[in-house]
XYZ file of N, CA, C and O in Angstrom:
692
model
N 27.820 -111.614 18.301
C 27.946 -112.130 16.945
C 28.012 -113.650 17.028
O 28.794 -114.194 17.812
N 27.223 -114.288 16.225
C 27.208 -115.743 16.226
C 28.453 -116.275 15.532
O 28.952 -115.697 14.561
N 28.915 -117.399 16.033
C 30.128 -118.018 15.495
C 29.955 -118.390 14.032
O 30.870 -118.210 13.219
N 28.780 -118.876 13.672
C 28.514 -119.288 12.290
C 28.712 -118.116 11.319
O 29.285 -118.278 10.247
N 28.246 -116.937 11.715
C 28.357 -115.757 10.858
C 29.822 -115.397 10.655
O 30.260 -115.088 9.540
N 30.597 -115.441 11.719
C 32.024 -115.129 11.625
C 32.720 -116.103 10.681
O 33.509 -115.712 9.820
N 32.415 -117.391 10.814
C 33.044 -118.397 9.956
C 32.637 -118.210 8.493
O 33.450 -118.368 7.580
N 31.369 -117.861 8.237
C 30.901 -117.626 6.880
C 31.640 -116.442 6.259
O 32.060 -116.494 5.096
N 31.789 -115.362 7.006
C 32.503 -114.191 6.510
C 33.970 -114.519 6.243
O 34.549 -114.065 5.265
N 34.542 -115.301 7.115
C 35.936 -115.702 6.942
C 36.093 -116.541 5.678
O 37.050 -116.371 4.921
N 35.118 -117.415 5.446
C 35.168 -118.249 4.240
C 35.051 -117.385 2.984
O 35.745 -117.616 1.999
N 34.171 -116.394 3.010
C 33.981 -115.513 1.853
C 35.260 -114.762 1.522
O 35.629 -114.615 0.361
N 35.931 -114.267 2.560
C 37.127 -113.466 2.319
C 38.340 -114.318 1.966
O 39.313 -113.810 1.461
N 38.278 -115.615 2.213
C 39.420 -116.488 1.933
C 39.015 -117.653 1.040
O 39.392 -118.789 1.287
N 38.241 -117.389 -0.011
C 37.833 -118.467 -0.921
C 39.064 -119.110 -1.516
O 40.045 -118.462 -1.837
N 38.983 -120.417 -1.626
C 40.104 -121.162 -2.185
C 41.110 -121.593 -1.138
O 41.979 -122.392 -1.417
N 41.006 -121.074 0.059
C 41.932 -121.459 1.121
C 41.204 -122.412 2.062
O 40.415 -122.007 2.885
N 41.466 -123.703 1.954
C 40.768 -124.731 2.721
C 41.255 -124.813 4.164
O 40.631 -125.440 4.984
N 42.350 -124.153 4.483
C 42.907 -124.226 5.831
C 41.906 -123.741 6.879
O 41.781 -124.319 7.944
N 41.154 -122.683 6.575
C 40.225 -122.125 7.549
C 39.092 -123.083 7.872
O 38.618 -123.146 8.986
N 38.659 -123.849 6.877
C 37.607 -124.829 7.113
C 38.091 -125.918 8.071
O 37.370 -126.340 8.964
N 39.330 -126.375 7.886
C 39.858 -127.398 8.791
C 40.147 -126.811 10.165
O 39.986 -127.491 11.161
N 40.554 -125.531 10.231
C 40.766 -124.896 11.532
C 39.466 -124.853 12.318
O 39.440 -125.055 13.520
N 38.389 -124.577 11.614
C 37.078 -124.522 12.267
C 36.720 -125.887 12.853
O 36.247 -125.985 13.975
N 36.973 -126.952 12.087
C 36.685 -128.298 12.584
C 37.565 -128.624 13.787
O 37.103 -129.195 14.765
N 38.837 -128.258 13.705
C 39.750 -128.504 14.828
C 39.290 -127.754 16.067
O 39.318 -128.280 17.172
N 38.861 -126.503 15.896
C 38.401 -125.705 17.035
C 37.173 -126.339 17.669
O 37.059 -126.406 18.882
N 36.280 -126.816 16.857
C 35.073 -127.436 17.399
C 35.406 -128.723 18.141
O 34.792 -129.033 19.145
N 36.359 -129.493 17.632
C 36.729 -130.745 18.299
C 37.335 -130.474 19.666
O 37.113 -131.227 20.600
N 38.100 -129.403 19.799
C 38.705 -129.127 21.098
C 37.701 -128.527 22.073
O 37.853 -128.674 23.264
N 36.660 -127.870 21.553
C 35.669 -127.268 22.434
C 34.643 -128.295 22.898
O 34.144 -128.214 23.998
N 34.321 -129.270 22.046
C 33.323 -130.260 22.426
C 33.713 -130.958 23.712
O 34.871 -131.339 23.896
N 32.757 -131.116 24.611
C 33.068 -131.738 25.892
C 33.414 -133.212 25.742
O 32.850 -133.903 24.903
N 34.336 -133.636 26.531
C 34.670 -135.038 26.586
C 33.710 -135.700 27.555
O 32.873 -135.045 28.156
N 33.842 -136.961 27.699
C 32.950 -137.691 28.592
C 33.275 -137.325 30.037
O 34.295 -137.738 30.580
N 32.410 -136.538 30.604
C 32.601 -136.107 31.991
C 31.268 -136.256 32.708
O 30.238 -135.809 32.210
N 31.312 -136.892 33.852
C 30.075 -137.112 34.601
C 29.564 -135.790 35.168
O 30.356 -134.882 35.447
N 28.252 -135.673 35.349
C 27.711 -134.442 35.924
C 28.298 -134.134 37.307
O 28.552 -132.971 37.619
N 28.533 -135.160 38.104
C 29.098 -134.937 39.442
C 30.497 -134.337 39.348
O 30.833 -133.398 40.076
N 31.327 -134.868 38.446
C 32.678 -134.339 38.271
C 32.619 -132.900 37.767
O 33.373 -132.038 38.221
N 31.711 -132.643 36.832
C 31.580 -131.298 36.263
C 31.185 -130.292 37.344
O 31.764 -129.209 37.434
N 30.231 -130.656 38.186
C 29.775 -129.745 39.248
C 30.884 -129.499 40.263
O 31.118 -128.363 40.685
N 31.589 -130.550 40.641
C 32.684 -130.394 41.607
C 33.754 -129.451 41.063
O 34.199 -128.534 41.753
N 34.164 -129.663 39.817
C 35.200 -128.804 39.234
C 34.693 -127.372 39.112
O 35.413 -126.428 39.437
N 33.455 -127.202 38.688
C 32.898 -125.845 38.562
C 32.895 -125.135 39.910
O 33.292 -123.971 40.007
N 32.478 -125.837 40.960
C 32.461 -125.224 42.292
C 33.871 -124.881 42.769
O 34.083 -123.831 43.374
N 34.834 -125.753 42.494
C 36.216 -125.457 42.897
C 36.763 -124.254 42.138
O 37.518 -123.455 42.700
N 36.380 -124.123 40.858
C 36.854 -122.986 40.070
C 36.191 -121.681 40.512
O 36.803 -120.620 40.434
N 34.943 -121.769 40.976
C 34.231 -120.570 41.412
C 34.594 -120.141 42.830
O 34.579 -118.957 43.147
N 34.897 -121.112 43.693
C 35.166 -120.807 45.098
C 36.275 -121.731 45.597
O 36.067 -122.930 45.767
N 37.441 -121.164 45.819
C 38.614 -121.951 46.204
C 38.438 -122.667 47.542
O 39.148 -123.633 47.816
N 37.490 -122.243 48.370
C 37.283 -122.931 49.648
C 36.800 -124.371 49.440
O 36.984 -125.216 50.310
N 36.191 -124.643 48.298
C 35.740 -126.000 48.008
C 36.898 -126.941 47.667
O 36.755 -128.151 47.741
N 38.032 -126.385 47.293
C 39.189 -127.223 46.962
C 39.587 -128.052 48.175
O 39.834 -129.251 48.062
N 39.630 -127.435 49.347
C 39.969 -128.157 50.576
C 38.950 -129.224 50.909
O 39.309 -130.318 51.353
N 37.672 -128.934 50.685
C 36.610 -129.915 50.949
C 36.805 -131.142 50.063
O 36.734 -132.282 50.534
N 37.059 -130.908 48.789
C 37.256 -132.015 47.855
C 38.535 -132.771 48.204
O 38.554 -134.007 48.218
N 39.580 -132.037 48.530
C 40.869 -132.650 48.861
C 40.753 -133.543 50.099
O 41.404 -134.588 50.179
N 39.907 -133.148 51.050
C 39.716 -133.944 52.265
C 38.898 -135.212 52.019
O 38.969 -136.148 52.816
N 38.113 -135.231 50.950
C 37.198 -136.345 50.723
C 37.527 -137.222 49.520
O 37.105 -138.381 49.481
N 38.218 -136.683 48.538
C 38.505 -137.434 47.316
C 39.980 -137.329 46.960
O 40.672 -136.414 47.399
N 40.422 -138.252 46.150
C 41.773 -138.225 45.601
C 41.638 -138.048 44.089
O 40.595 -138.405 43.521
N 42.652 -137.532 43.439
C 42.537 -137.326 41.986
C 42.141 -138.595 41.218
O 41.367 -138.520 40.270
N 42.620 -139.753 41.651
C 42.286 -140.963 40.904
C 40.847 -141.431 41.131
O 40.385 -142.372 40.483
N 40.103 -140.763 42.009
C 38.675 -141.059 42.166
C 37.869 -140.543 40.974
O 36.747 -140.989 40.752
N 38.440 -139.613 40.237
C 37.758 -139.048 39.075
C 38.031 -139.929 37.855
O 39.167 -140.317 37.606
N 36.981 -140.217 37.105
C 37.099 -141.112 35.950
C 37.794 -140.460 34.763
O 38.593 -141.088 34.083
N 37.481 -139.210 34.516
C 37.996 -138.523 33.353
C 39.458 -138.116 33.571
O 39.765 -137.432 34.548
N 40.364 -138.505 32.674
C 41.792 -138.185 32.871
C 42.098 -136.686 32.886
O 42.960 -136.246 33.644
N 41.380 -135.895 32.065
C 41.611 -134.452 32.068
C 41.146 -133.834 33.384
O 41.773 -132.919 33.906
N 40.051 -134.367 33.924
C 39.564 -133.881 35.215
C 40.585 -134.215 36.299
O 40.854 -133.395 37.172
N 41.174 -135.416 36.223
C 42.211 -135.805 37.191
C 43.365 -134.820 37.182
O 43.832 -134.381 38.239
N 43.832 -134.473 35.991
C 44.949 -133.529 35.859
C 44.561 -132.173 36.453
O 45.329 -131.574 37.208
N 43.366 -131.723 36.125
C 42.887 -130.436 36.627
C 42.736 -130.446 38.146
O 43.147 -129.505 38.822
N 42.186 -131.519 38.693
C 42.004 -131.626 40.145
C 43.360 -131.624 40.847
O 43.531 -130.961 41.868
N 44.336 -132.345 40.299
C 45.680 -132.338 40.894
C 46.240 -130.920 40.920
O 46.822 -130.483 41.916
N 46.064 -130.187 39.820
C 46.563 -128.816 39.735
C 45.858 -127.931 40.768
O 46.500 -127.129 41.448
N 44.538 -128.098 40.899
C 43.788 -127.308 41.885
C 44.210 -127.654 43.308
O 44.299 -126.775 44.166
N 44.478 -128.930 43.580
C 44.917 -129.342 44.916
C 46.251 -128.710 45.278
O 46.528 -128.470 46.446
N 47.087 -128.448 44.287
C 48.418 -127.899 44.538
C 48.452 -126.372 44.555
O 49.510 -125.788 44.747
N 47.301 -125.729 44.370
C 47.258 -124.267 44.420
C 47.573 -123.762 45.818
O 47.401 -124.456 46.809
N 47.980 -122.533 45.872
C 48.248 -121.873 47.144
C 46.962 -121.815 47.971
O 45.920 -121.391 47.497
N 47.033 -122.240 49.199
C 45.856 -122.288 50.072
C 45.329 -120.900 50.438
O 44.209 -120.757 50.906
N 46.128 -119.871 50.240
C 45.715 -118.518 50.599
C 44.730 -117.905 49.603
O 44.060 -116.935 49.929
N 44.675 -118.462 48.405
C 43.795 -117.865 47.407
C 42.336 -118.185 47.710
O 41.987 -119.287 48.084
N 41.499 -117.184 47.544
C 40.063 -117.389 47.747
C 39.345 -117.491 46.415
O 38.177 -117.820 46.358
N 40.069 -117.197 45.332
C 39.482 -117.230 44.006
C 40.470 -117.880 43.046
O 41.658 -117.582 43.088
N 39.989 -118.764 42.218
C 40.836 -119.420 41.229
C 40.716 -118.632 39.931
O 39.612 -118.435 39.417
N 41.817 -118.153 39.428
C 41.830 -117.417 38.170
C 41.898 -118.431 37.033
O 42.950 -119.004 36.776
N 40.766 -118.651 36.378
C 40.673 -119.657 35.332
C 41.660 -119.384 34.200
O 42.292 -120.310 33.693
N 41.823 -118.127 33.833
C 42.744 -117.780 32.744
C 44.186 -118.159 33.105
O 44.910 -118.720 32.286
N 44.590 -117.868 34.330
C 45.949 -118.241 34.766
C 46.104 -119.754 34.811
O 47.143 -120.291 34.452
N 45.067 -120.420 35.277
C 45.098 -121.882 35.354
C 45.216 -122.489 33.960
O 45.987 -123.429 33.753
N 44.479 -121.949 33.006
C 44.555 -122.432 31.625
C 45.966 -122.255 31.091
O 46.517 -123.155 30.445
N 46.576 -121.113 31.366
C 47.923 -120.835 30.870
C 48.973 -121.765 31.458
O 49.973 -122.053 30.810
N 48.768 -122.225 32.680
C 49.787 -123.085 33.291
C 49.528 -124.569 33.026
O 50.322 -125.407 33.437
N 48.442 -124.888 32.336
C 48.148 -126.284 32.016
C 48.995 -126.712 30.824
O 48.989 -126.063 29.782
N 49.724 -127.797 30.996
C 50.542 -128.313 29.900
C 49.699 -129.124 28.932
O 49.977 -129.182 27.750
N 48.653 -129.748 29.446
C 47.774 -130.581 28.643
C 46.681 -129.715 28.021
O 45.903 -129.082 28.727
N 46.631 -129.686 26.693
C 45.663 -128.852 25.989
C 44.221 -129.283 26.290
O 43.335 -128.450 26.418
N 43.997 -130.584 26.418
C 42.647 -131.081 26.689
C 42.161 -130.605 28.059
O 41.001 -130.234 28.222
N 43.039 -130.609 29.050
C 42.663 -130.135 30.385
C 42.383 -128.638 30.360
O 41.452 -128.164 31.015
N 43.158 -127.894 29.597
C 42.925 -126.457 29.472
C 41.575 -126.195 28.793
O 40.825 -125.309 29.205
N 41.261 -126.963 27.770
C 39.964 -126.820 27.098
C 38.823 -127.198 28.033
O 37.737 -126.618 27.965
N 39.071 -128.156 28.891
C 38.055 -128.570 29.858
C 37.712 -127.423 30.803
O 36.543 -127.208 31.124
N 38.714 -126.675 31.226
C 38.476 -125.520 32.097
C 37.565 -124.525 31.381
O 36.570 -124.064 31.949
N 37.889 -124.211 30.143
C 37.068 -123.276 29.376
C 35.641 -123.783 29.242
O 34.687 -123.023 29.394
N 35.511 -125.057 28.952
C 34.188 -125.650 28.780
C 33.365 -125.546 30.072
O 32.217 -125.101 30.052
N 33.967 -125.919 31.191
C 33.233 -125.922 32.459
C 32.918 -124.504 32.924
O 31.820 -124.227 33.400
N 33.871 -123.593 32.790
C 33.651 -122.208 33.222
C 32.526 -121.571 32.413
O 31.709 -120.828 32.953
N 32.451 -121.875 31.137
C 31.444 -121.258 30.273
C 30.117 -121.998 30.254
O 29.148 -121.490 29.694
N 30.061 -123.175 30.835
C 28.819 -123.946 30.875
C 27.844 -123.311 31.860
O 28.213 -122.944 32.972
N 26.619 -123.190 31.421
C 25.577 -122.613 32.269
C 25.000 -123.705 33.166
O 24.182 -124.503 32.723
N 25.460 -123.758 34.404
C 24.941 -124.708 35.382
C 24.439 -123.892 36.564
O 25.201 -123.146 37.168
N 23.161 -124.048 36.872
C 22.599 -123.322 38.010
C 22.726 -124.203 39.248
O 22.149 -125.285 39.318
N 23.502 -123.738 40.194
C 23.720 -124.472 41.439
C 23.234 -123.590 42.579
O 23.834 -122.554 42.858
N 22.165 -124.016 43.206
C 21.569 -123.180 44.265
C 22.252 -123.396 45.612
O 22.810 -122.487 46.174
N 22.179 -124.595 46.137
C 22.795 -124.894 47.438
C 24.151 -125.547 47.170
O 24.250 -126.761 47.012
N 25.179 -124.733 47.122
C 26.502 -125.212 46.720
C 27.063 -126.266 47.668
O 27.620 -127.268 47.218
N 26.919 -126.055 48.975
C 27.463 -127.009 49.950
C 26.788 -128.377 49.811
O 27.447 -129.408 49.839
N 25.471 -128.362 49.681
C 24.737 -129.624 49.550
C 25.078 -130.318 48.234
O 25.264 -131.532 48.196
N 25.156 -129.545 47.148
C 25.533 -130.119 45.862
C 26.922 -130.736 45.921
O 27.149 -131.809 45.374
N 27.841 -130.030 46.580
C 29.202 -130.552 46.708
C 29.181 -131.876 47.466
O 29.797 -132.850 47.029
N 28.478 -131.920 48.592
C 28.409 -133.151 49.393
C 27.780 -134.288 48.587
O 28.269 -135.430 48.619
N 26.715 -133.991 47.857
C 26.058 -135.021 47.048
C 26.970 -135.538 45.942
O 27.041 -136.745 45.690
N 27.675 -134.631 45.286
C 28.578 -135.034 44.205
C 29.744 -135.870 44.734
O 30.169 -136.833 44.085
N 30.251 -135.515 45.896
C 31.322 -136.306 46.512
C 30.823 -137.717 46.803
O 31.511 -138.704 46.522
N 29.600 -137.831 47.332
C 29.019 -139.149 47.598
C 28.863 -139.956 46.316
O 29.163 -141.159 46.288
N 28.411 -139.312 45.259
C 28.225 -139.997 43.972
C 29.552 -140.525 43.458
O 29.654 -141.690 43.036
N 30.583 -139.695 43.501
C 31.891 -140.124 42.994
C 32.464 -141.248 43.851
O 33.016 -142.219 43.335
N 32.315 -141.144 45.172
C 32.791 -142.220 46.049
C 32.057 -143.522 45.752
O 32.662 -144.591 45.707
N 30.751 -143.429 45.548
C 29.945 -144.616 45.256
C 30.354 -145.223 43.916
O 30.510 -146.449 43.800
N 30.552 -144.393 42.907
C 30.985 -144.884 41.600
C 32.344 -145.573 41.708
O 32.569 -146.627 41.105
N 33.246 -144.961 42.474
C 34.579 -145.539 42.658
C 34.480 -146.883 43.393
O 35.123 -147.854 43.017
N 33.654 -146.919 44.442
C 33.466 -148.153 45.204
C 32.854 -149.237 44.329
O 33.298 -150.384 44.338
N 31.849 -148.896 43.547
C 31.195 -149.872 42.674
C 32.158 -150.430 41.626
O 32.140 -151.622 41.328
N 32.990 -149.563 41.079
C 33.987 -150.017 40.103
C 34.990 -150.964 40.763
O 35.372 -151.986 40.180
N 35.398 -150.624 41.983
C 36.338 -151.489 42.717
C 35.700 -152.833 43.040
O 36.350 -153.873 42.928
N 34.423 -152.838 43.423
C 33.718 -154.095 43.697
C 33.673 -154.977 42.446
O 33.866 -156.196 42.529
N 33.434 -154.364 41.311
C 33.406 -155.119 40.047
C 34.788 -155.702 39.741
O 34.903 -156.857 39.318
N 35.837 -154.910 39.964
C 37.205 -155.406 39.753
C 37.511 -156.579 40.682
O 38.128 -157.570 40.265
N 37.073 -156.467 41.930
C 37.307 -157.551 42.891
C 36.566 -158.810 42.452
O 37.113 -159.916 42.532
N 35.329 -158.665 41.994
C 34.563 -159.822 41.528
C 35.266 -160.511 40.374
O 35.346 -161.743 40.343
N 35.787 -159.743 39.438
C 36.523 -160.332 38.307
C 37.788 -161.042 38.781
O 38.092 -162.149 38.335
N 38.519 -160.398 39.677
C 39.745 -161.008 40.212
C 39.418 -162.251 41.030
O 40.157 -163.239 40.993
N 38.323 -162.196 41.757
C 37.894 -163.324 42.584
C 37.563 -164.533 41.722
O 37.975 -165.660 42.037
N 36.854 -164.305 40.648
C 36.511 -165.406 39.738
C 37.770 -166.035 39.159
O 37.882 -167.270 39.079
N 38.727 -165.212 38.784
C 39.986 -165.707 38.227
C 40.791 -166.465 39.277
O 41.345 -167.538 38.993
N 40.843 -165.930 40.485
C 41.596 -166.586 41.560
C 40.959 -167.927 41.932
O 41.673 -168.899 42.183
N 39.635 -167.992 41.964
C 38.952 -169.260 42.266
C 39.198 -170.274 41.172
O 39.425 -171.455 41.448
N 39.160 -169.824 39.941
C 39.372 -170.716 38.792
C 40.774 -171.315 38.825
O 40.969 -172.486 38.511
N 41.764 -170.525 39.241
C 43.157 -170.979 39.257
C 43.572 -171.602 40.589
O 44.715 -172.028 40.740
N 42.654 -171.610 41.570
C 42.941 -172.270 42.840
C 43.848 -171.490 43.779
O 44.551 -172.089 44.593
N 43.842 -170.175 43.698
C 44.649 -169.347 44.585
C 43.847 -169.034 45.845
O 43.209 -167.980 45.953
N 43.891 -169.946 46.811
C 43.053 -169.839 48.010
C 43.371 -168.604 48.849
O 42.456 -167.940 49.350
N 44.638 -168.280 49.006
C 45.030 -167.112 49.805
C 44.524 -165.825 49.152
O 44.015 -164.935 49.827
N 44.655 -165.745 47.865
C 44.174 -164.584 47.122
C 42.645 -164.473 47.212
O 42.107 -163.382 47.382
N 41.951 -165.601 47.145
C 40.491 -165.625 47.257
C 40.071 -165.064 48.612
O 39.172 -164.226 48.700
N 40.723 -165.526 49.666
C 40.392 -165.066 51.012
C 40.632 -163.553 51.153
O 39.801 -162.820 51.697
N 41.752 -163.098 50.653
C 42.087 -161.674 50.724
C 41.062 -160.831 49.946
O 40.606 -159.787 50.423
N 40.705 -161.283 48.756
C 39.728 -160.557 47.944
C 38.352 -160.553 48.598
O 37.640 -159.545 48.558
N 37.965 -161.661 49.202
C 36.680 -161.723 49.896
C 36.641 -160.752 51.074
O 35.621 -160.099 51.311
N 37.739 -160.660 51.810
C 37.805 -159.711 52.927
C 37.648 -158.273 52.433
O 36.898 -157.477 53.017
N 38.357 -157.943 51.358
C 38.262 -156.595 50.807
C 36.854 -156.327 50.275
O 36.287 -155.254 50.490
N 36.272 -157.322 49.605
C 34.917 -157.186 49.066
C 33.916 -156.924 50.189
O 33.109 -156.005 50.115
N 33.987 -157.746 51.244
C 33.070 -157.567 52.375
C 33.250 -156.228 53.066
O 32.278 -155.585 53.476
N 34.486 -155.798 53.175
C 34.772 -154.499 53.784
C 34.149 -153.358 52.976
O 33.555 -152.441 53.541
N 34.268 -153.436 51.656
C 33.702 -152.397 50.791
C 32.165 -152.431 50.817
O 31.527 -151.381 50.810
N 31.582 -153.616 50.866
C 30.123 -153.729 50.888
C 29.582 -153.121 52.178
O 28.544 -152.452 52.182
N 30.287 -153.323 53.286
C 29.836 -152.809 54.576
C 30.053 -151.302 54.728
O 29.387 -150.671 55.542
N 30.966 -150.758 53.974
C 31.281 -149.323 54.122
C 30.104 -148.465 53.692
O 29.370 -148.781 52.764
N 29.916 -147.376 54.412
C 28.849 -146.419 54.096
C 29.399 -145.355 53.173
O 30.075 -144.437 53.614
N 29.084 -145.475 51.928
C 29.526 -144.462 50.955
C 28.308 -143.808 50.380
O 27.304 -144.355 50.176
């Protein structure tokens, strides 16, 4: 049954009651995806489908490497799961989420149709993308801080920032 048909029938049976119309809008707002990168979405989907990927992600990324705050919360929760589980129960995870947006994110990702053929390769590629995005953002922050430090004459800070910048540029991410 299509959602539109259900809402139309509900409206017919409750004419004059505007609450249902606003409930529908609220439901749609919580279901609509937030800004989440494809790499983050694939990583979370793989972790939800196969708990063995949680360890792979945990070994390579930290929660703050993820841009989306709801994804960060979800990744932290997945990292803290019992290592003995081979399957993540999405329904149980949703129930234990205190943040409604993170719980909605689980529903959105689990129900999203994403065809992933080579899961290991996709996971490795997505980890590289997230690391690169994180590194690029850090390089931009260093450049901004460097310009400010040079403008204000903080020579020690300039030297330290240049060392960090060069180290990040040389790193293979």
